[in-house]
C-alpha cells in the first residue's frame, strides 16, 4: 500500500533488517536522550506471551521514515477476559514529519487489530503524542495517571473496578524478567526509572499489586522492602492517597501520563472512566 511517496508495510519484525531499521530510526529521533538496542524491541515485540507485535511502518526506499506499533494485552472487563492491544511506540524521522504518517500508520494498525479479533486499544500517551491520538481517533481520554510518593505498603484497588489488566503466571514471569524486580506480599517492586532519581538508594518503584501465587515460582526474588524506602507509585484507581501518598516532585516525571482507550467493537464494550479502572505501572511500558 502506498501513501504519498511512501510504501506502507505491515511488519512483525522477525526479519533482522527491519528490526535494525527500527533501532536506527529510534536512535536518530532520540539521539542524545536514549540509546536503543534490538534486545528491548525483541522483548516487547516478539517475546510477549499474549502475541507478537502489530505494526505498520512507512518506508522511503531503504529508510524507515515512521513507525507505529501496538502489542497484544488482555483485560478483565466486567468479568470477561478480553483481547486488546497496548499502544507501544510512535516515532517519525525528523525529515519526514508533518506529512500525516502517524495518522496513516495508526489507522492501518487499528484496522488490522480489529480484523484479527482485538477488541480495544489502550495506551499511555505523553504530552507530545497525546494530541494526535485524541485529534485523529475516537479515543476516550480517561485522565492523567497519578504520580505519587509515600512510604506505606498495602496499595490495592480502591473498591470494585470494571476494568483491570489480566495477568497470569506466564505473562507476569515474562513482564518482570530481569534482576531489577522483587516482590513481597503480592506487591511487585522495581528500581527507580525516572530522571535524576534513577539511582537513588532510598526510592523503589511500585510496579503493581498482584496475586502472590502468580509471583511464586518465577525467577523474581521474594524480598521484603526496607522500612525506610520511599515508594514511587504511578497508576489509577488505587487507594494510594488514602494511605498517605502525595503528589511526586515534577522532577520524577517531565511529561504527564495520559491514559487513553479506544473501543474497537463499535460500542459493545463499556465506557472506561477513571472511576471504573484499576491501572498500574506494570501494565504499560514506562519501566
Tab-separated table of C-alpha atoms in Angstrom:
chain	number	residue	atom	x	y	z
A	1	UNK	CA	0.000	0.000	0.000
A	2	UNK	CA	1.244	3.482	-0.821
A	3	UNK	CA	0.684	6.859	0.805
A	4	UNK	CA	2.129	9.906	-0.964
A	5	UNK	CA	5.612	8.695	-1.980
A	6	UNK	CA	5.918	6.233	0.931
A	7	UNK	CA	5.392	2.492	0.957
A	8	UNK	CA	3.287	1.420	3.950
A	9	UNK	CA	4.155	-2.079	5.170
A	10	UNK	CA	2.841	-4.380	7.876
A	11	UNK	CA	5.757	-5.850	9.853
A	12	UNK	CA	6.242	-8.372	12.662
A	13	UNK	CA	9.996	-7.655	12.932
A	14	UNK	CA	11.069	-11.267	12.668
A	15	UNK	CA	13.392	-10.113	9.882
A	16	UNK	CA	16.705	-8.742	11.174
A	17	UNK	CA	16.915	-5.994	8.541
A	18	UNK	CA	13.593	-4.402	9.524
A	19	UNK	CA	14.482	-4.688	13.204
A	20	UNK	CA	17.786	-2.910	12.588
A	21	UNK	CA	15.988	-0.200	10.586
A	22	UNK	CA	13.685	0.366	13.566
A	23	UNK	CA	16.604	0.610	16.003
A	24	UNK	CA	18.349	3.061	13.661
A	25	UNK	CA	15.204	5.219	13.418
A	26	UNK	CA	14.757	5.331	17.191
A	27	UNK	CA	18.392	6.273	17.744
A	28	UNK	CA	18.141	9.106	15.209
A	29	UNK	CA	14.974	10.521	16.773
A	30	UNK	CA	16.197	10.231	20.368
A	31	UNK	CA	19.877	10.999	19.791
A	32	UNK	CA	21.482	12.315	22.965
A	33	UNK	CA	18.500	11.263	25.135
A	34	UNK	CA	18.185	7.487	24.849
A	35	UNK	CA	20.101	4.655	23.229
A	36	UNK	CA	18.054	1.779	21.794
A	37	UNK	CA	19.073	-1.807	21.100
A	38	UNK	CA	17.431	-4.722	19.361
A	39	UNK	CA	17.096	-6.605	22.667
A	40	UNK	CA	14.428	-4.302	24.135
A	41	UNK	CA	12.295	-4.390	20.989
A	42	UNK	CA	12.565	-8.169	20.780
A	43	UNK	CA	11.329	-8.402	24.369
A	44	UNK	CA	8.159	-6.386	23.708
A	45	UNK	CA	7.559	-7.231	20.052
A	46	UNK	CA	8.460	-10.927	19.776
A	47	UNK	CA	8.636	-12.500	23.254
A	48	UNK	CA	5.253	-11.353	24.611
A	49	UNK	CA	3.198	-14.486	25.527
A	50	UNK	CA	-0.008	-12.640	24.538
A	51	UNK	CA	1.177	-12.494	20.924
A	52	UNK	CA	3.530	-10.712	18.548
A	53	UNK	CA	3.533	-7.043	17.689
A	54	UNK	CA	1.037	-5.450	15.294
A	55	UNK	CA	2.904	-2.741	13.410
A	56	UNK	CA	2.743	-0.651	10.247
A	57	UNK	CA	5.685	1.379	9.009
A	58	UNK	CA	6.351	3.978	6.332
A	59	UNK	CA	9.345	3.359	4.098
A	60	UNK	CA	11.075	5.629	1.643
A	61	UNK	CA	13.438	3.392	-0.260
A	62	UNK	CA	15.579	1.561	2.290
A	63	UNK	CA	14.859	4.063	5.067
A	64	UNK	CA	12.153	3.566	7.690
A	65	UNK	CA	10.593	7.023	7.841
A	66	UNK	CA	7.948	6.350	10.504
A	67	UNK	CA	6.925	3.546	12.842
A	68	UNK	CA	3.801	2.709	14.828
A	69	UNK	CA	3.242	-0.415	16.905
A	70	UNK	CA	0.844	-1.974	19.378
A	71	UNK	CA	1.399	-5.164	21.370
A	72	UNK	CA	-1.248	-7.673	22.486
A	73	UNK	CA	-2.596	-7.471	26.017
A	74	UNK	CA	-5.657	-8.737	27.889
A	75	UNK	CA	-8.033	-7.005	30.279
A	76	UNK	CA	-10.652	-8.165	32.726
A	77	UNK	CA	-13.730	-6.218	31.621
A	78	UNK	CA	-16.873	-6.874	33.609
A	79	UNK	CA	-15.772	-10.414	34.455
A	80	UNK	CA	-14.683	-11.333	30.910
A	81	UNK	CA	-11.061	-11.675	29.735
A	82	UNK	CA	-10.874	-9.528	26.589
A	83	UNK	CA	-8.110	-9.425	23.969
A	84	UNK	CA	-6.817	-5.982	23.091
A	85	UNK	CA	-3.643	-4.126	22.206
A	86	UNK	CA	-1.413	-1.727	24.114
A	87	UNK	CA	-0.167	1.266	22.128
A	88	UNK	CA	3.584	0.909	22.341
A	89	UNK	CA	5.561	3.189	20.020
A	90	UNK	CA	5.047	6.020	17.593
A	91	UNK	CA	8.054	7.712	16.024
A	92	UNK	CA	8.758	9.690	12.839
A	93	UNK	CA	12.128	10.594	11.322
A	94	UNK	CA	12.748	14.372	11.622
A	95	UNK	CA	12.985	14.703	7.827
A	96	UNK	CA	9.561	13.119	7.287
A	97	UNK	CA	7.362	14.906	9.810
A	98	UNK	CA	4.269	16.928	9.015
A	99	UNK	CA	3.033	14.544	6.294
A	100	UNK	CA	0.329	12.661	8.172
A	101	UNK	CA	2.342	9.467	8.597
A	102	UNK	CA	1.267	8.838	12.188
A	103	UNK	CA	-2.419	9.055	11.281
A	104	UNK	CA	-1.938	6.736	8.289
A	105	UNK	CA	0.037	4.119	10.229
A	106	UNK	CA	-2.212	4.165	13.286
A	107	UNK	CA	-5.357	3.808	11.161
A	108	UNK	CA	-3.886	0.779	9.341
A	109	UNK	CA	-2.776	-0.734	12.679
A	110	UNK	CA	-6.180	-0.371	14.337
A	111	UNK	CA	-7.997	-1.770	11.306
A	112	UNK	CA	-5.668	-4.772	11.252
A	113	UNK	CA	-6.095	-5.311	15.011
A	114	UNK	CA	-9.882	-5.133	14.757
A	115	UNK	CA	-9.993	-7.586	11.842
A	116	UNK	CA	-7.880	-10.031	13.880
A	117	UNK	CA	-10.163	-10.160	16.893
A	118	UNK	CA	-8.708	-7.477	19.153
A	119	UNK	CA	-11.463	-5.525	20.876
A	120	UNK	CA	-9.753	-2.410	22.240
A	121	UNK	CA	-6.667	-0.217	22.185
A	122	UNK	CA	-5.293	1.139	25.447
A	123	UNK	CA	-2.296	3.393	25.818
A	124	UNK	CA	-0.402	5.845	27.966
A	125	UNK	CA	0.436	8.878	25.851
A	126	UNK	CA	2.921	11.560	26.802
A	127	UNK	CA	2.229	15.262	26.349
A	128	UNK	CA	3.686	15.208	22.822
A	129	UNK	CA	1.772	12.245	21.389
A	130	UNK	CA	-1.500	12.747	23.255
A	131	UNK	CA	-2.956	15.474	20.954
A	132	UNK	CA	-2.550	13.278	17.845
A	133	UNK	CA	-4.389	10.325	19.352
A	134	UNK	CA	-7.294	12.489	20.505
A	135	UNK	CA	-7.477	14.575	17.314
A	136	UNK	CA	-7.482	11.774	14.749
A	137	UNK	CA	-9.195	8.876	16.547
A	138	UNK	CA	-12.202	8.471	18.879
A	139	UNK	CA	-10.105	7.637	21.927
A	140	UNK	CA	-11.647	8.121	25.344
A	141	UNK	CA	-9.477	10.422	27.449
A	142	UNK	CA	-9.637	8.518	30.732
A	143	UNK	CA	-7.391	11.004	32.543
A	144	UNK	CA	-3.890	11.517	33.849
A	145	UNK	CA	-2.278	8.712	35.801
A	146	UNK	CA	-1.353	9.761	39.320
A	147	UNK	CA	2.351	10.020	40.112
A	148	UNK	CA	2.624	9.798	43.889
A	149	UNK	CA	5.232	9.115	46.532
A	150	UNK	CA	4.805	7.647	50.004
A	151	UNK	CA	6.041	5.046	52.469
A	152	UNK	CA	3.224	2.646	53.306
A	153	UNK	CA	2.552	-0.748	51.777
A	154	UNK	CA	-0.906	-2.128	51.063
A	155	UNK	CA	-1.674	-0.422	47.746
A	156	UNK	CA	-4.678	-2.103	46.121
A	157	UNK	CA	-7.765	-1.245	44.058
A	158	UNK	CA	-9.949	1.376	45.703
A	159	UNK	CA	-13.154	-0.669	45.525
A	160	UNK	CA	-14.515	-2.893	42.756
A	161	UNK	CA	-13.328	-1.984	39.261
A	162	UNK	CA	-14.870	-2.820	35.890
A	163	UNK	CA	-11.505	-2.722	34.065
A	164	UNK	CA	-8.129	-4.187	35.043
A	165	UNK	CA	-5.268	-5.759	33.095
A	166	UNK	CA	-5.284	-9.564	33.224
A	167	UNK	CA	-2.065	-11.258	34.320
A	168	UNK	CA	-1.287	-14.960	34.603
A	169	UNK	CA	1.863	-16.859	35.611
A	170	UNK	CA	3.292	-16.892	32.089
A	171	UNK	CA	2.744	-13.220	31.321
A	172	UNK	CA	3.978	-11.883	34.668
A	173	UNK	CA	7.094	-14.086	34.514
A	174	UNK	CA	7.797	-12.541	31.094
A	175	UNK	CA	6.954	-8.956	32.091
A	176	UNK	CA	9.111	-8.914	35.229
A	177	UNK	CA	12.056	-10.791	33.761
A	178	UNK	CA	15.390	-9.441	34.895
A	179	UNK	CA	17.284	-8.522	38.072
A	180	UNK	CA	15.619	-5.164	38.740
A	181	UNK	CA	12.374	-6.578	40.194
A	182	UNK	CA	11.424	-8.138	43.538
A	183	UNK	CA	8.165	-8.862	45.296
A	184	UNK	CA	6.741	-9.197	48.769
A	185	UNK	CA	3.180	-9.965	49.918
A	186	UNK	CA	1.866	-9.696	46.367
A	187	UNK	CA	3.499	-6.322	45.714
A	188	UNK	CA	5.901	-6.135	42.776
A	189	UNK	CA	8.686	-3.558	43.073
A	190	UNK	CA	11.306	-2.267	40.670
A	191	UNK	CA	14.251	0.083	40.749
A	192	UNK	CA	13.627	3.766	40.149
A	193	UNK	CA	13.441	4.725	36.487
A	194	UNK	CA	12.804	8.457	36.397
A	195	UNK	CA	15.073	11.448	35.849
A	196	UNK	CA	17.729	12.333	38.437
A	197	UNK	CA	16.366	9.702	40.850
A	198	UNK	CA	17.295	6.695	38.695
A	199	UNK	CA	19.958	5.529	41.139
A	200	UNK	CA	18.501	6.922	44.360
A	201	UNK	CA	19.032	4.208	47.005
A	202	UNK	CA	16.038	5.319	49.102
A	203	UNK	CA	13.310	5.059	46.431
A	204	UNK	CA	11.587	1.994	44.991
A	205	UNK	CA	9.012	1.949	42.228
A	206	UNK	CA	5.747	0.210	42.963
A	207	UNK	CA	5.066	-1.830	39.825
A	208	UNK	CA	1.775	-3.330	40.933
A	209	UNK	CA	-0.321	-5.405	43.260
A	210	UNK	CA	-0.809	-8.974	42.019
A	211	UNK	CA	-1.985	-12.362	43.197
A	212	UNK	CA	1.061	-13.641	45.078
A	213	UNK	CA	0.549	-17.113	43.602
A	214	UNK	CA	1.401	-15.627	40.188
A	215	UNK	CA	4.751	-14.415	41.516
A	216	UNK	CA	5.701	-17.584	43.378
A	217	UNK	CA	7.836	-19.950	41.332
A	218	UNK	CA	9.089	-17.236	38.974
A	219	UNK	CA	12.685	-16.036	38.827
A	220	UNK	CA	11.634	-12.822	40.611
A	221	UNK	CA	13.159	-12.771	44.113
A	222	UNK	CA	10.874	-12.554	47.144
A	223	UNK	CA	12.387	-9.804	49.286
A	224	UNK	CA	10.929	-7.576	51.993
A	225	UNK	CA	11.388	-3.895	51.047
A	226	UNK	CA	13.396	-1.850	53.528
A	227	UNK	CA	11.315	0.083	56.065
A	228	UNK	CA	12.845	3.410	55.147
A	229	UNK	CA	12.386	3.092	51.400
A	230	UNK	CA	10.170	5.742	49.822
A	231	UNK	CA	7.869	4.264	47.197
A	232	UNK	CA	7.007	5.822	43.851
A	233	UNK	CA	3.500	4.978	42.615
A	234	UNK	CA	2.187	5.533	39.068
A	235	UNK	CA	-1.340	4.473	38.243
A	236	UNK	CA	-5.079	4.992	38.517
A	237	UNK	CA	-7.835	3.569	40.686
A	238	UNK	CA	-5.849	2.620	43.799
A	239	UNK	CA	-6.113	3.504	47.493
A	240	UNK	CA	-2.645	5.137	47.488
A	241	UNK	CA	-3.874	8.579	48.558
A	242	UNK	CA	-5.826	7.016	51.414
A	243	UNK	CA	-2.503	5.524	52.571
A	244	UNK	CA	-0.960	8.992	52.729
A	245	UNK	CA	0.727	9.108	49.318
A	246	UNK	CA	1.206	12.632	47.962
A	247	UNK	CA	1.960	14.136	44.569
A	248	UNK	CA	5.534	13.380	43.491
A	249	UNK	CA	8.008	16.127	42.542
A	250	UNK	CA	7.833	17.097	38.872
A	251	UNK	CA	11.487	16.069	38.520
A	252	UNK	CA	10.317	12.462	38.631
A	253	UNK	CA	8.181	12.854	35.502
A	254	UNK	CA	8.665	15.659	33.000
A	255	UNK	CA	5.607	14.621	30.975
A	256	UNK	CA	2.094	13.711	32.020
A	257	UNK	CA	0.873	10.144	31.576
A	258	UNK	CA	-2.463	10.303	29.713
A	259	UNK	CA	-4.477	7.074	29.862
A	260	UNK	CA	-6.402	6.657	26.586
A	261	UNK	CA	-8.806	3.927	25.467
A	262	UNK	CA	-10.361	3.054	22.100
A	263	UNK	CA	-13.248	0.597	21.738
A	264	UNK	CA	-12.825	-1.433	18.515
A	265	UNK	CA	-16.206	-3.203	18.871
A	266	UNK	CA	-18.434	-0.321	17.782
A	267	UNK	CA	-19.786	0.285	21.256
A	268	UNK	CA	-20.148	-3.273	22.556
A	269	UNK	CA	-17.663	-2.652	25.357
A	270	UNK	CA	-18.465	-0.390	28.333
A	271	UNK	CA	-17.009	3.087	28.606
A	272	UNK	CA	-13.774	3.324	30.594
A	273	UNK	CA	-13.613	6.085	33.214
A	274	UNK	CA	-11.111	6.947	35.912
A	275	UNK	CA	-13.630	5.659	38.479
A	276	UNK	CA	-14.028	2.164	36.992
A	277	UNK	CA	-10.450	1.250	36.010
A	278	UNK	CA	-7.505	-0.113	38.007
A	279	UNK	CA	-4.314	0.531	36.033
A	280	UNK	CA	-0.748	0.048	37.297
A	281	UNK	CA	2.823	0.719	36.236
A	282	UNK	CA	3.362	-2.964	35.424
A	283	UNK	CA	0.509	-2.702	32.878
A	284	UNK	CA	2.433	-0.482	30.444
A	285	UNK	CA	5.900	0.217	29.155
A	286	UNK	CA	7.376	3.070	31.151
A	287	UNK	CA	9.524	0.917	33.446
